Short mmCIF file of C-alpha atoms and ligand atoms in Angstrom, two decimals:
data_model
loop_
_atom_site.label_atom_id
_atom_site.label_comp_id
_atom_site.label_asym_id
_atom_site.label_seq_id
_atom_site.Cartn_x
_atom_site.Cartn_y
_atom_site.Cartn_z
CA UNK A 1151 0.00 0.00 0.00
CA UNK A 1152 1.73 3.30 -0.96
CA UNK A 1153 1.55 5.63 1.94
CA UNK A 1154 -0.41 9.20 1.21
CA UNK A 1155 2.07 12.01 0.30
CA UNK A 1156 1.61 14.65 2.95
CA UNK A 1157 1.19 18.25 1.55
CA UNK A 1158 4.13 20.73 1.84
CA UNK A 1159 2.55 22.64 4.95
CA UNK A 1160 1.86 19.57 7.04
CA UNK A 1161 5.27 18.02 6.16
CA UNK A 1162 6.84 21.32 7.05
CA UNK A 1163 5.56 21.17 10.52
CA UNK A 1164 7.04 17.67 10.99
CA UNK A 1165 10.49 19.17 9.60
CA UNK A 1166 9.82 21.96 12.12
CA UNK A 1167 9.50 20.46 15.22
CA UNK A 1168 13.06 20.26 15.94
CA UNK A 1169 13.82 23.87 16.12
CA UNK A 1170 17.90 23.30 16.86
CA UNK A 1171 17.85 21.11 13.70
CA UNK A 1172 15.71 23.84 12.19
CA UNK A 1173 18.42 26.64 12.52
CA UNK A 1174 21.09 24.07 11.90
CA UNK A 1175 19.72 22.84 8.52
CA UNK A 1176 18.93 27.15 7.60
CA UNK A 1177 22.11 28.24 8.69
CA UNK A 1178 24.06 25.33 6.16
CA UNK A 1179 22.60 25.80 3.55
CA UNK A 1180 22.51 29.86 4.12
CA UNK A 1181 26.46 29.43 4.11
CA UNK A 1182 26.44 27.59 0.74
CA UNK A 1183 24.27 30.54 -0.53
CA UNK A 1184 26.82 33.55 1.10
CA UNK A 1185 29.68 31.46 -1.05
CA UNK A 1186 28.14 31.42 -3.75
CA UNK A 1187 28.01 35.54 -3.52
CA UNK A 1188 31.30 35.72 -2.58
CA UNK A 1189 32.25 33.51 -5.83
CA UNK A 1190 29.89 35.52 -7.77
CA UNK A 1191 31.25 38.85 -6.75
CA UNK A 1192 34.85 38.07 -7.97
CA UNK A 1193 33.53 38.00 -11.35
CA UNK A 1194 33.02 41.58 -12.72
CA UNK A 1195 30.97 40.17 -15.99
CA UNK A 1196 28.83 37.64 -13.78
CA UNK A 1197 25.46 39.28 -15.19
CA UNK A 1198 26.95 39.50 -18.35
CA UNK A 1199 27.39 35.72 -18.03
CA UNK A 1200 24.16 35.32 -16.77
CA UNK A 1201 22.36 37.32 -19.60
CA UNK A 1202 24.36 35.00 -22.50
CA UNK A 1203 23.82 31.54 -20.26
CA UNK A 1204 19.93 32.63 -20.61
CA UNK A 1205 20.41 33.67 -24.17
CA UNK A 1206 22.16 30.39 -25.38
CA UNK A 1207 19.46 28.20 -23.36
CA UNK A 1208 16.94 30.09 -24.99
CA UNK A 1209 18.16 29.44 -28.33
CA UNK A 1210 18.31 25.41 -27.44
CA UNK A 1211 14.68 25.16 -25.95
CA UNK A 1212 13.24 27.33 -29.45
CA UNK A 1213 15.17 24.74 -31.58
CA UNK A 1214 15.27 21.72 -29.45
CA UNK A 1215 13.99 18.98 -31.88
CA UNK A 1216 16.49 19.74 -34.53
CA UNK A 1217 19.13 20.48 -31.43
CA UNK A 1218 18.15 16.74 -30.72
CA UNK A 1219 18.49 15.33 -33.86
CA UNK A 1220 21.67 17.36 -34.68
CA UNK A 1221 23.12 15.44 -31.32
CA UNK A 1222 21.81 12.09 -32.48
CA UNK A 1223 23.36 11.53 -35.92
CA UNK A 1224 26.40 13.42 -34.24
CA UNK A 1225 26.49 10.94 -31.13
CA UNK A 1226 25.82 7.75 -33.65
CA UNK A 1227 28.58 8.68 -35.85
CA UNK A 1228 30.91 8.96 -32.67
CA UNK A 1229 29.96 5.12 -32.29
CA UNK A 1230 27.38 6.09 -29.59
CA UNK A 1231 24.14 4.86 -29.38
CA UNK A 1232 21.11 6.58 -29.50
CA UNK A 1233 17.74 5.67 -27.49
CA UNK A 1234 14.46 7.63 -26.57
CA UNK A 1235 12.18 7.50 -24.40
CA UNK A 1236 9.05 9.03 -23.81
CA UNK A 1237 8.48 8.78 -19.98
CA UNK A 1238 10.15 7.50 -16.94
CA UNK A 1239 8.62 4.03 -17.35
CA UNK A 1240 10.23 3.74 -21.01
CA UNK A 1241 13.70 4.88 -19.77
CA UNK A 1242 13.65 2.65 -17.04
CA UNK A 1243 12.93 -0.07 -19.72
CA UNK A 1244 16.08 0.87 -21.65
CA UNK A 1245 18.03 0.65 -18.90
CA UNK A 1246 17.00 -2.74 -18.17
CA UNK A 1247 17.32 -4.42 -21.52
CA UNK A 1248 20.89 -2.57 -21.49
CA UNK A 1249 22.01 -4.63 -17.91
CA UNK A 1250 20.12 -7.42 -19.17
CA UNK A 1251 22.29 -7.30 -22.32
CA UNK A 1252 25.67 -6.85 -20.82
CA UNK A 1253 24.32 -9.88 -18.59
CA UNK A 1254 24.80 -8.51 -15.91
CA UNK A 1255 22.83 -7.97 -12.20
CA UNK A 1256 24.40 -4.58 -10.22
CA UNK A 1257 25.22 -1.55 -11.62
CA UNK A 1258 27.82 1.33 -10.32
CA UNK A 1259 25.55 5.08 -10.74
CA UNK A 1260 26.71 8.58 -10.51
CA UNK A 1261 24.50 11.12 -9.60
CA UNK A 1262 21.16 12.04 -11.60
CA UNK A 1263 18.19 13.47 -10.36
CA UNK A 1264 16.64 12.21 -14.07
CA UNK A 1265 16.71 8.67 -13.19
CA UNK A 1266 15.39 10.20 -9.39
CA UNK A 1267 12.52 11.28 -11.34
CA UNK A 1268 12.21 8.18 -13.23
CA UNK A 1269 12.32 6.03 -10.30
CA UNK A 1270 15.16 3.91 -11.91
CA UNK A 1271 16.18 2.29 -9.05
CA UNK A 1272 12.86 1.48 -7.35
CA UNK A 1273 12.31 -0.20 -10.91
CA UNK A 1274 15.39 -1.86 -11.09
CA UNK A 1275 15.29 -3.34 -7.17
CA UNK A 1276 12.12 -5.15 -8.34
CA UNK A 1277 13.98 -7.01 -11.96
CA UNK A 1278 16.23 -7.83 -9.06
CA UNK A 1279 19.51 -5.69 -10.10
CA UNK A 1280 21.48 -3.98 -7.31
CA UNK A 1281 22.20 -0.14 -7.84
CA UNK A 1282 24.91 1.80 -6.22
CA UNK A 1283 24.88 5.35 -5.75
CA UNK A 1284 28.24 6.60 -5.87
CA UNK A 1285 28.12 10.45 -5.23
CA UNK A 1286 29.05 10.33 -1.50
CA UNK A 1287 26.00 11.99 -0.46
CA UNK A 1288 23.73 10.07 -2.27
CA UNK A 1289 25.32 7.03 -0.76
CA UNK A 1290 24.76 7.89 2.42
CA UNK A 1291 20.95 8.60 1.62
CA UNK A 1292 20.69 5.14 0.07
CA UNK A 1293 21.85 3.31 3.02
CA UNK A 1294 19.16 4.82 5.00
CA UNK A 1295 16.59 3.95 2.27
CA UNK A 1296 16.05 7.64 1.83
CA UNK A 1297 15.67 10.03 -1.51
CA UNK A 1298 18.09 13.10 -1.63
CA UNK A 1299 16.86 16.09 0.26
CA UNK A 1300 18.78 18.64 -1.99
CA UNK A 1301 20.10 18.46 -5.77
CA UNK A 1302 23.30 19.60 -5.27
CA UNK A 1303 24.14 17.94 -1.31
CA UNK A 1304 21.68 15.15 -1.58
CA UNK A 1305 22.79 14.29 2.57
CA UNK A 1306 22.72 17.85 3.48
CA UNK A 1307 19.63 17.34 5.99
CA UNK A 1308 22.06 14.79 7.78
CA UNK A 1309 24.45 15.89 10.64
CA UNK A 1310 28.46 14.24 11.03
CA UNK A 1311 26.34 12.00 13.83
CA UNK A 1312 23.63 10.79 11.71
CA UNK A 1313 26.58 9.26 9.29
CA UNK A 1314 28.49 8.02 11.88
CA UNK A 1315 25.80 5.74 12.56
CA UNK A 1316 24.58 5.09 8.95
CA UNK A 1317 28.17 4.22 8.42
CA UNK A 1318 28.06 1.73 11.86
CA UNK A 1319 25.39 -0.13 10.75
CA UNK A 1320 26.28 -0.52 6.73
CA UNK A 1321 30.17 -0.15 6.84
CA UNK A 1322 30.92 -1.02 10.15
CA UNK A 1323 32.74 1.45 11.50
CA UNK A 1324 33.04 2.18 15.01
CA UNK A 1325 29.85 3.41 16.85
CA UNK A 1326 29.87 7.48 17.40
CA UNK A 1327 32.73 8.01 15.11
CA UNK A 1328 32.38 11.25 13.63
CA UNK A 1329 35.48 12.25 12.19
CA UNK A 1330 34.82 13.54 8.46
CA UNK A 1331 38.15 11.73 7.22
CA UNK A 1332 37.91 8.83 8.94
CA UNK A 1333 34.34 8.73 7.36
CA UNK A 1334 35.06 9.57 4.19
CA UNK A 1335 38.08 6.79 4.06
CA UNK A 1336 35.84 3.68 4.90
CA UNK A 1337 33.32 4.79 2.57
CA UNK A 1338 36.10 5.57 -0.50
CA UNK A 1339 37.26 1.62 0.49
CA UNK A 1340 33.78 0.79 -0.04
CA UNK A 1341 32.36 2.25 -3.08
CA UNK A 1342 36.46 1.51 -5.06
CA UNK A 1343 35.51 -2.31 -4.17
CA UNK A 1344 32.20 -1.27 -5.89
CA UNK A 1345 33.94 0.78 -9.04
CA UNK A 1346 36.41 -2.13 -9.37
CA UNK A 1347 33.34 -5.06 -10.02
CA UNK A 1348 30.82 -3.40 -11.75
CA UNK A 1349 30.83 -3.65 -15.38
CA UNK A 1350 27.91 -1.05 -15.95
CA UNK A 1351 28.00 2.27 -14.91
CA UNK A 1352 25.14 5.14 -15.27
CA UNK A 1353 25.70 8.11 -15.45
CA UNK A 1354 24.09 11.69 -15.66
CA UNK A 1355 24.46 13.99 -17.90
CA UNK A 1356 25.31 17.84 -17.20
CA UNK A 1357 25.43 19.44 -21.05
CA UNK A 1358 25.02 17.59 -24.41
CA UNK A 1359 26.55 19.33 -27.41
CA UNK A 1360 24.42 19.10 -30.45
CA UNK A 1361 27.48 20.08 -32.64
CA UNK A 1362 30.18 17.11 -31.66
CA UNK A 1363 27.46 14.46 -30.06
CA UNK A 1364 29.69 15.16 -27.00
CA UNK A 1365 28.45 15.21 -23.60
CA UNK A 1366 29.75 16.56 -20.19
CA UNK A 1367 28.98 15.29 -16.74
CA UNK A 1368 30.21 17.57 -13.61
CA UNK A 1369 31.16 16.18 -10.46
CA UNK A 1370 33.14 16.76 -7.23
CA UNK A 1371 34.64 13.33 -6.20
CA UNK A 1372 35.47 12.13 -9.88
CA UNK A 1373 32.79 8.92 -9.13
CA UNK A 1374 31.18 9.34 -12.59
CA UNK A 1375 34.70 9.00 -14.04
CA UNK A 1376 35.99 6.15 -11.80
CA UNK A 1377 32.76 4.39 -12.96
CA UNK A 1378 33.03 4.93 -16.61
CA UNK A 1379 36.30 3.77 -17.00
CA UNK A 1380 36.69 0.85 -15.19
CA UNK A 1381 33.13 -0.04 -17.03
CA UNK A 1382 32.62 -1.80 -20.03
CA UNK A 1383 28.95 -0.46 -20.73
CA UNK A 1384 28.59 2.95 -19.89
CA UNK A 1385 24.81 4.61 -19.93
CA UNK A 1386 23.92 8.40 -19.74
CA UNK A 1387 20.59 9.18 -19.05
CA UNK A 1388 20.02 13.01 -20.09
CA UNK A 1389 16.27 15.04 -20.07
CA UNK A 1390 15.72 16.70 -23.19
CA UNK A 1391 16.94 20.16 -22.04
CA UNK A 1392 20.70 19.80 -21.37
CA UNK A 1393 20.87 20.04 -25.08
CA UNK A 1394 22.91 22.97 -26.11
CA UNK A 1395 24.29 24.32 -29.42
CA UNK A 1396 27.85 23.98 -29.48
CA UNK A 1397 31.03 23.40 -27.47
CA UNK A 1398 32.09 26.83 -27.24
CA UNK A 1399 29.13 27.49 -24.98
CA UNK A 1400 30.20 25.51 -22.02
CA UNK A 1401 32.26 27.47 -21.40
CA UNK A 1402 29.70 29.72 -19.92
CA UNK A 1403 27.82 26.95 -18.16
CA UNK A 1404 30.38 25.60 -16.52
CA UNK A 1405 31.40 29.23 -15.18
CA UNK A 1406 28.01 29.66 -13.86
CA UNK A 1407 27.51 26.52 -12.45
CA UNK A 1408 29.72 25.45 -9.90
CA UNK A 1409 29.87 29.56 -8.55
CA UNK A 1410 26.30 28.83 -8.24
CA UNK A 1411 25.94 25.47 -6.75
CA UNK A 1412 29.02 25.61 -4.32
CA UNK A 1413 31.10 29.08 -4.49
CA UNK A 1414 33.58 27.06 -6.38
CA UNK A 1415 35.71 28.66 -8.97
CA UNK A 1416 34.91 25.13 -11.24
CA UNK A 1417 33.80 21.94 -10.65
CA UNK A 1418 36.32 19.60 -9.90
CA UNK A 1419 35.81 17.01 -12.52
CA UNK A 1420 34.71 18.22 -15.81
CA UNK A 1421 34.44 15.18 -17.86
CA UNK A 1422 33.69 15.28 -21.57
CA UNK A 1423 32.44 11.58 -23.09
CA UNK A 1424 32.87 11.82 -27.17
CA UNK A 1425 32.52 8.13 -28.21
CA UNK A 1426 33.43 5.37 -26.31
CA UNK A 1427 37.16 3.92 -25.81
CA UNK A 1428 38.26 0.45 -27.34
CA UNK A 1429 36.04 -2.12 -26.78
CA UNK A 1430 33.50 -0.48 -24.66
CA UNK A 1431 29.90 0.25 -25.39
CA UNK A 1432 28.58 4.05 -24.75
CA UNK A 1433 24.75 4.49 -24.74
CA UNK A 1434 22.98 7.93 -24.31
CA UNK A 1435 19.37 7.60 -23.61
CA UNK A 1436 17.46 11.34 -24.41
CA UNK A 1437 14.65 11.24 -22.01
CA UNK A 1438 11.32 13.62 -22.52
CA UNK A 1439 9.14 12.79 -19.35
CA UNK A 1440 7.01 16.11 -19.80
CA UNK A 1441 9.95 18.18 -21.02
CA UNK A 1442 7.84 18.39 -24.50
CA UNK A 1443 4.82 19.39 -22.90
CA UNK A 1444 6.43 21.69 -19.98
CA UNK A 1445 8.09 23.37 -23.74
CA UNK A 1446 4.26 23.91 -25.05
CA UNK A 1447 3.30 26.01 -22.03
CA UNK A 1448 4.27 29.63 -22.93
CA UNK A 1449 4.24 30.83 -19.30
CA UNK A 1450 6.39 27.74 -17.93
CA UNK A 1451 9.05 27.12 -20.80
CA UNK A 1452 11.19 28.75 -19.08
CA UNK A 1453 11.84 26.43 -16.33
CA UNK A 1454 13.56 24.15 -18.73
CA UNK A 1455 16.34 26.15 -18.66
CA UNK A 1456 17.66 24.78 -15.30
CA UNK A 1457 20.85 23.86 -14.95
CA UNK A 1458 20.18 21.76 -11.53
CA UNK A 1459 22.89 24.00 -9.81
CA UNK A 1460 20.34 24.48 -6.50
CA UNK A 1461 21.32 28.47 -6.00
CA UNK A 1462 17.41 28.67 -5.99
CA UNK A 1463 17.09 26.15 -3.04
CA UNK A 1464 19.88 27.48 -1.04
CA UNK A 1465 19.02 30.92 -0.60
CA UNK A 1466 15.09 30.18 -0.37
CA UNK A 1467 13.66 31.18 2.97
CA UNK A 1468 11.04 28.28 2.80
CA UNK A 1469 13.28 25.52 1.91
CA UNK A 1470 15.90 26.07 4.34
CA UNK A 1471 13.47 26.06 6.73
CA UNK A 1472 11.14 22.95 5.49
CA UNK A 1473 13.68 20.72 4.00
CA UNK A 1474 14.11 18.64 0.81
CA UNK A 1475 11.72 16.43 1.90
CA UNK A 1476 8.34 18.36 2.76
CA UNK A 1477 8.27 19.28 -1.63
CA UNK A 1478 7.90 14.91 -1.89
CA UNK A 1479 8.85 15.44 -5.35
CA UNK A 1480 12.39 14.53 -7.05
CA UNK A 1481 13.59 18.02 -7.72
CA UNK A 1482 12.93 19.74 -4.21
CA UNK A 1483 12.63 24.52 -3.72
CA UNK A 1484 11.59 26.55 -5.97
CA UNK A 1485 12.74 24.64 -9.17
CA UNK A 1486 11.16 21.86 -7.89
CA UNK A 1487 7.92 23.29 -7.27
CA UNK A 1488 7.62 24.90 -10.98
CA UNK A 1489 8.64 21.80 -12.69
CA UNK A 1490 6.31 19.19 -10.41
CA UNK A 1491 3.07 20.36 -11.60
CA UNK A 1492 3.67 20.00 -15.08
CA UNK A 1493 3.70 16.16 -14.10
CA UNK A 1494 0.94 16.02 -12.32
CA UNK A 1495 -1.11 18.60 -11.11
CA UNK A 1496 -3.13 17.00 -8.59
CA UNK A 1497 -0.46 15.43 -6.69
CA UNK A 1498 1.66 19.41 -6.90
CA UNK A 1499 -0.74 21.74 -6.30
CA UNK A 1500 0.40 22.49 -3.14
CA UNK A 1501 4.19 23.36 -4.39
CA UNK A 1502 3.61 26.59 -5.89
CA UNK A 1503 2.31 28.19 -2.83
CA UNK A 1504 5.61 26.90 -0.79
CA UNK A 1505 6.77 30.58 -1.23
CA UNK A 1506 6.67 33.74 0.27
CA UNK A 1507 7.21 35.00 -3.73
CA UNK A 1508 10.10 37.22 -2.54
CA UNK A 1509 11.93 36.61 -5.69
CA UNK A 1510 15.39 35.28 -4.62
CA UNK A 1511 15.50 32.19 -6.26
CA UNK A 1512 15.04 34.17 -9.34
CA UNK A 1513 17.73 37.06 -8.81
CA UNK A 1514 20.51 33.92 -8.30
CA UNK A 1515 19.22 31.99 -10.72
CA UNK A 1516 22.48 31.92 -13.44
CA UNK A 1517 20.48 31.24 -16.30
CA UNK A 1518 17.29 33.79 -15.43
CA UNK A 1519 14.62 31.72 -14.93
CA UNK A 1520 11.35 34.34 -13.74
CA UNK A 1521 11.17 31.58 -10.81
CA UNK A 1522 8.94 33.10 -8.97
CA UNK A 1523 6.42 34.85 -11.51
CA UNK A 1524 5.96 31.12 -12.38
CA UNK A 1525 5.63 30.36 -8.94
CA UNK A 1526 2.54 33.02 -8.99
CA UNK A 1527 1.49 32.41 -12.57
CA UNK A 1528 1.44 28.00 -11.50
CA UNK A 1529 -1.34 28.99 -8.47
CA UNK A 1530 -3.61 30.95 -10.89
CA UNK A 1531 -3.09 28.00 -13.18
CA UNK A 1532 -3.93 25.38 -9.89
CA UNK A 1533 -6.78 27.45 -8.60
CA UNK A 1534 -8.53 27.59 -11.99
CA UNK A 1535 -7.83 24.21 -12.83
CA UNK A 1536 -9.65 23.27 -9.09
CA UNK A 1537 -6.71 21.36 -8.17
CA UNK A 1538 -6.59 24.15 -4.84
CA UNK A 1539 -8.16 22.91 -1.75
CA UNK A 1540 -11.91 24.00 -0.86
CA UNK A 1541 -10.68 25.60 2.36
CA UNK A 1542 -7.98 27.93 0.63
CA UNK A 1543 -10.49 28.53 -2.18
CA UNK A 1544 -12.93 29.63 0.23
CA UNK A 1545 -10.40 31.43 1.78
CA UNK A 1546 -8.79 33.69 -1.56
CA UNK A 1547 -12.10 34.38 -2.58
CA UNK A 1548 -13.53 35.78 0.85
CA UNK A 1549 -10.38 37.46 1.00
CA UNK A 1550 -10.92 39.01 -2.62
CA UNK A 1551 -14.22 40.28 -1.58
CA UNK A 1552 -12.66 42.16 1.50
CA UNK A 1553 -9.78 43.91 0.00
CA UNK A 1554 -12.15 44.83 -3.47
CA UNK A 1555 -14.35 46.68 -1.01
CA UNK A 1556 -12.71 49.49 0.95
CA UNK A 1557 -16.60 49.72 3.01
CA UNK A 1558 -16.00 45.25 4.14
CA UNK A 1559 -11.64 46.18 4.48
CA UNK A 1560 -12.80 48.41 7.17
CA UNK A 1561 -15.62 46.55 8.73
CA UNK A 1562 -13.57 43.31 8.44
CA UNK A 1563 -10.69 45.82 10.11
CA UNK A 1564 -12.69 46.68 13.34
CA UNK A 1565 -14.42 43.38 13.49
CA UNK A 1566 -10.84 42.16 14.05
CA UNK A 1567 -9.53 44.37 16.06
CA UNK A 1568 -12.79 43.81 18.50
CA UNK A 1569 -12.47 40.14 18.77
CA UNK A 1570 -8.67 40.58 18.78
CA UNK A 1571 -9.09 42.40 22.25
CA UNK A 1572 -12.13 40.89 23.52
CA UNK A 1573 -12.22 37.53 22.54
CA UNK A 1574 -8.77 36.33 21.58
CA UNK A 1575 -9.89 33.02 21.41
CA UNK A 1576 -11.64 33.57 18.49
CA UNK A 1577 -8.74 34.22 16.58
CA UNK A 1578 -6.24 32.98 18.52
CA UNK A 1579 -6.65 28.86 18.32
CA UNK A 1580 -5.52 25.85 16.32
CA UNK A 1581 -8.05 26.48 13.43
CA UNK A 1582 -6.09 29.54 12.64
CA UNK A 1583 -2.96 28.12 11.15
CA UNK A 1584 -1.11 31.48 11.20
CA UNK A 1585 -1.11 31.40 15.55
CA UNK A 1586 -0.07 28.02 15.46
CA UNK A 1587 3.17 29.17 13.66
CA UNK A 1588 3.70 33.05 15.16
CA UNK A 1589 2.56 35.10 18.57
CA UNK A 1590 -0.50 37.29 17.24
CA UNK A 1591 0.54 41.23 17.46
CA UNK A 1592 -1.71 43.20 20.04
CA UNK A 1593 -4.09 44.40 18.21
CA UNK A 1594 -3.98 48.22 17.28
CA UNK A 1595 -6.80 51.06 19.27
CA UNK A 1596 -7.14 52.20 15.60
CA UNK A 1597 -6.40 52.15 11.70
CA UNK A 1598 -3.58 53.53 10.26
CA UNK A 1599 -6.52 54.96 8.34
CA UNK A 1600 -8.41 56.12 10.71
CA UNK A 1601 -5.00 57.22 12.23
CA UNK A 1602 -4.41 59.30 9.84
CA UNK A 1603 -7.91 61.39 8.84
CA UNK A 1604 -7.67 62.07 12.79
CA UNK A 1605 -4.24 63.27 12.58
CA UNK A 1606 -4.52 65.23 9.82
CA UNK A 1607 -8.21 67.03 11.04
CA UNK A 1608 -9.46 65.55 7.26
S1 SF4 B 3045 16.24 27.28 -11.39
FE1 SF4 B 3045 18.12 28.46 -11.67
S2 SF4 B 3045 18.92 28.68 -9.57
FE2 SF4 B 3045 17.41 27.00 -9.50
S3 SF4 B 3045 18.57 25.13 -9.83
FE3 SF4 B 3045 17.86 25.80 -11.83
S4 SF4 B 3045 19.52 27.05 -12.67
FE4 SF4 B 3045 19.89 26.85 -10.48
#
């Protein structure tokens, strides 16, 4: 029996009740954020960079079929081959008849949040094929049977103690170690045992290059590359929009993305696949999943131009404070919540209103995404649709009525005010979700209105 999601607002107040952990978890990721300024600020042309990353992305999403096609006779030629797949469920399938090919039952995987969407190794678990994550982070989220919180730091909801004891129980280290190195040594033993025996290796992919059939995959710990090579098969599982026009234009991704994701100058391992070496096989599976449909939506294209560096995440008020895991969707903050509901509605409506719309995520945003007007633009969408809850419907529409009608703003006004003072508890109880989260102010003797006309003798 799957177990009901629970919306953003209740999960939030699960994340919440831990307030230490609370400041902890705001204060981390607040710290990636303030490096990624300081990176930023070193770099006179950074809007500059910013205006021709949003420029070039632009260009791939209004041409991305012949982009795609461009790639694929590109990528065949290279002695790459080519698959596609509609949805998560066909990609998965790929995948499968790939391991199943090689003969094969465990696989070695780098990170990707596409096969995260596509649930690739839920899937694969049940054919009976063993997946290992090995990004460090995401490692450490697998052994606790857990998805990653964050796109960038998939363990970055975890503490030094919480791996400790992961570590105890699936690597047996000693019980309450905490020490980062000694940490970080048992699990290197671990996953170069696991790079050393697997003969398939997935990974992601960061950029595809419609004019070689190239493709670049970014990481920090060089996993995807110890994979790859010690491989024989090597699969790349890419969404439709990390397609981009030529190689010349990496160069300003790859500026703008690791200053964005972690203050770094670049990321550490740059690694550009072209065709695969002697006697290895190289597959590249070009995933849409909703990409195509997200493209048809004029007020929500945009969003495809993501480059999955997390800026967004980190400096967002509501996710530092609610966690990767309240948005129960692959791609957690603000990116997360404009991309879930083109894939399903119903189960996203809440996402768009996880946002006080102050429009951060959109002023660090390196490629210009108008995060937040979609954020905005996705409730109106929601709300018409009837996707909203009754309660908040009932609520924006009374609430409409009020502040149309200056005679019910100032009757509603004093009517609040009175009960405010005289009978708290009508306001001031669990129904009222703002009290549960915040004191209630004392309530003003007067309007600033009312304030002011006496003031003023008007
Ligand atoms: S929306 Fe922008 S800031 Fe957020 S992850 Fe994507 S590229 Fe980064």
């Amino acid at each position: 029996m799957n177990t009901p999601i629970k919306d953003h607002a209740t999960a939030s107040v699960e994340f919440n009740k831990d307030e230490d952990y609370v400041n902890w978890h705001d204060e981390t990721l607040w710290f990636v954020r303030s490096k990624r300024d300081k990176a930023v600020f070193q770099i006179p042309e950074w809007e500059q960079l910013r205006e021709a990353g949003s420029q070039i992305k632009n260009h791939g999403l209004s041409n991305m079929h012949d982009l795609l096609i461009q790639f694929e006779e590109k990528a065949t030629q290279n002695g790459i081959k080519v698959h596609w797949a509609a949805d998560g469920k066909e990609h998965n399938e790929i995948v499968l008849s790939i391991l199943q090919k090689a003969g094969v039952n465990r696989m070695v995987k780098s990170k990707s949040m596409l096969t995260e969407e596509c649930h690739l190794n839920d899937f694969l678990k049940e054919k009976g094929i063993e997946v290992i994550d090995s990004d460090l982070g995401e490692r450490i989220v697998q052994m606790r049977n857990e998805p990653p919180s964050h796109i960038v730091l998939p363990a970055i909801h975890l503490k030094k103690a919480d791996v400790g004891e992961t570590f105890h129980i699936h690597l047996g280290t000693e019980k309450g170690a905490t020490d980062p190195q000694y940490l970080t040594e048992a699990a290197r033993q671990h996953l170069r045992d696991t790079f050393l025996t697997r003969k398939v290796a997935l990974t992601g992919v960061n950029f595809a290059i419609a004019e070689t059939g190239g493709f670049v995959v970014c990481t920090n710990e060089g996993n995807a590359d110890m994979g790859t090579h010690l491989a024989d098969v090597h699969i790349a599982s890419m969404g439709f929009e990390k397609i981009i026009p030529k190689a010349e234009h990496l160069s300003v991704f790859l500026r703008l993305l690791a200053r964005s994701a972690t203050g770094q100058p670049i990321t550490t391992f740059s690694s550009h696949f072209h065709k695969p070496r002697e006697g290895q096989e190289m597959h590249i599976i070009l995933v849409d999943n909703g990409r195509t449909t997200q493209l048809g939506r004029p007020d929500f294209r945009n969003s495809l131009k993501c480059i999955r560096c997390a800026a967004c995440m980190n400096t967002c008020p509501v996710y530092r404070r609610s966690g990767g895991f309240s948005y129960h969707s692959a791609v957690a903050g603000p990116i997360g919540s404009i991309l879930a509901p083109n894939l399903d509605m119903e189960k996203n409506a809440d996402l768009p209103f996880a946002s006080t719309l102050c429009g951060s995520c959109s002023n660090v945003c390196p490629v210009k995404i108008d995060i937040h007007d979609q954020l905005y633009k996705w409730r109106q969408v929601l709300a018409q649709g009837g996707y909203v809850s009754k309660v908040k419907t009932v609520g924006i529409n009374s609430m409409a009525t009020v502040l149309n009608s200056p005679k019910f703003f100032r009757t509603a006004g004093k009517l609040g005010r009175f009960f405010m003072k005289n009978a708290p508890f009508l306001v001031n109880n669990s129904m009222n979700p703002w009290y549960n989260q915040r004191e209630m102010p004392e309530p003003p003797k007067e309007s600033f209105r009312d304030w002011y006309i006496r003031e003023k003798g008007l």
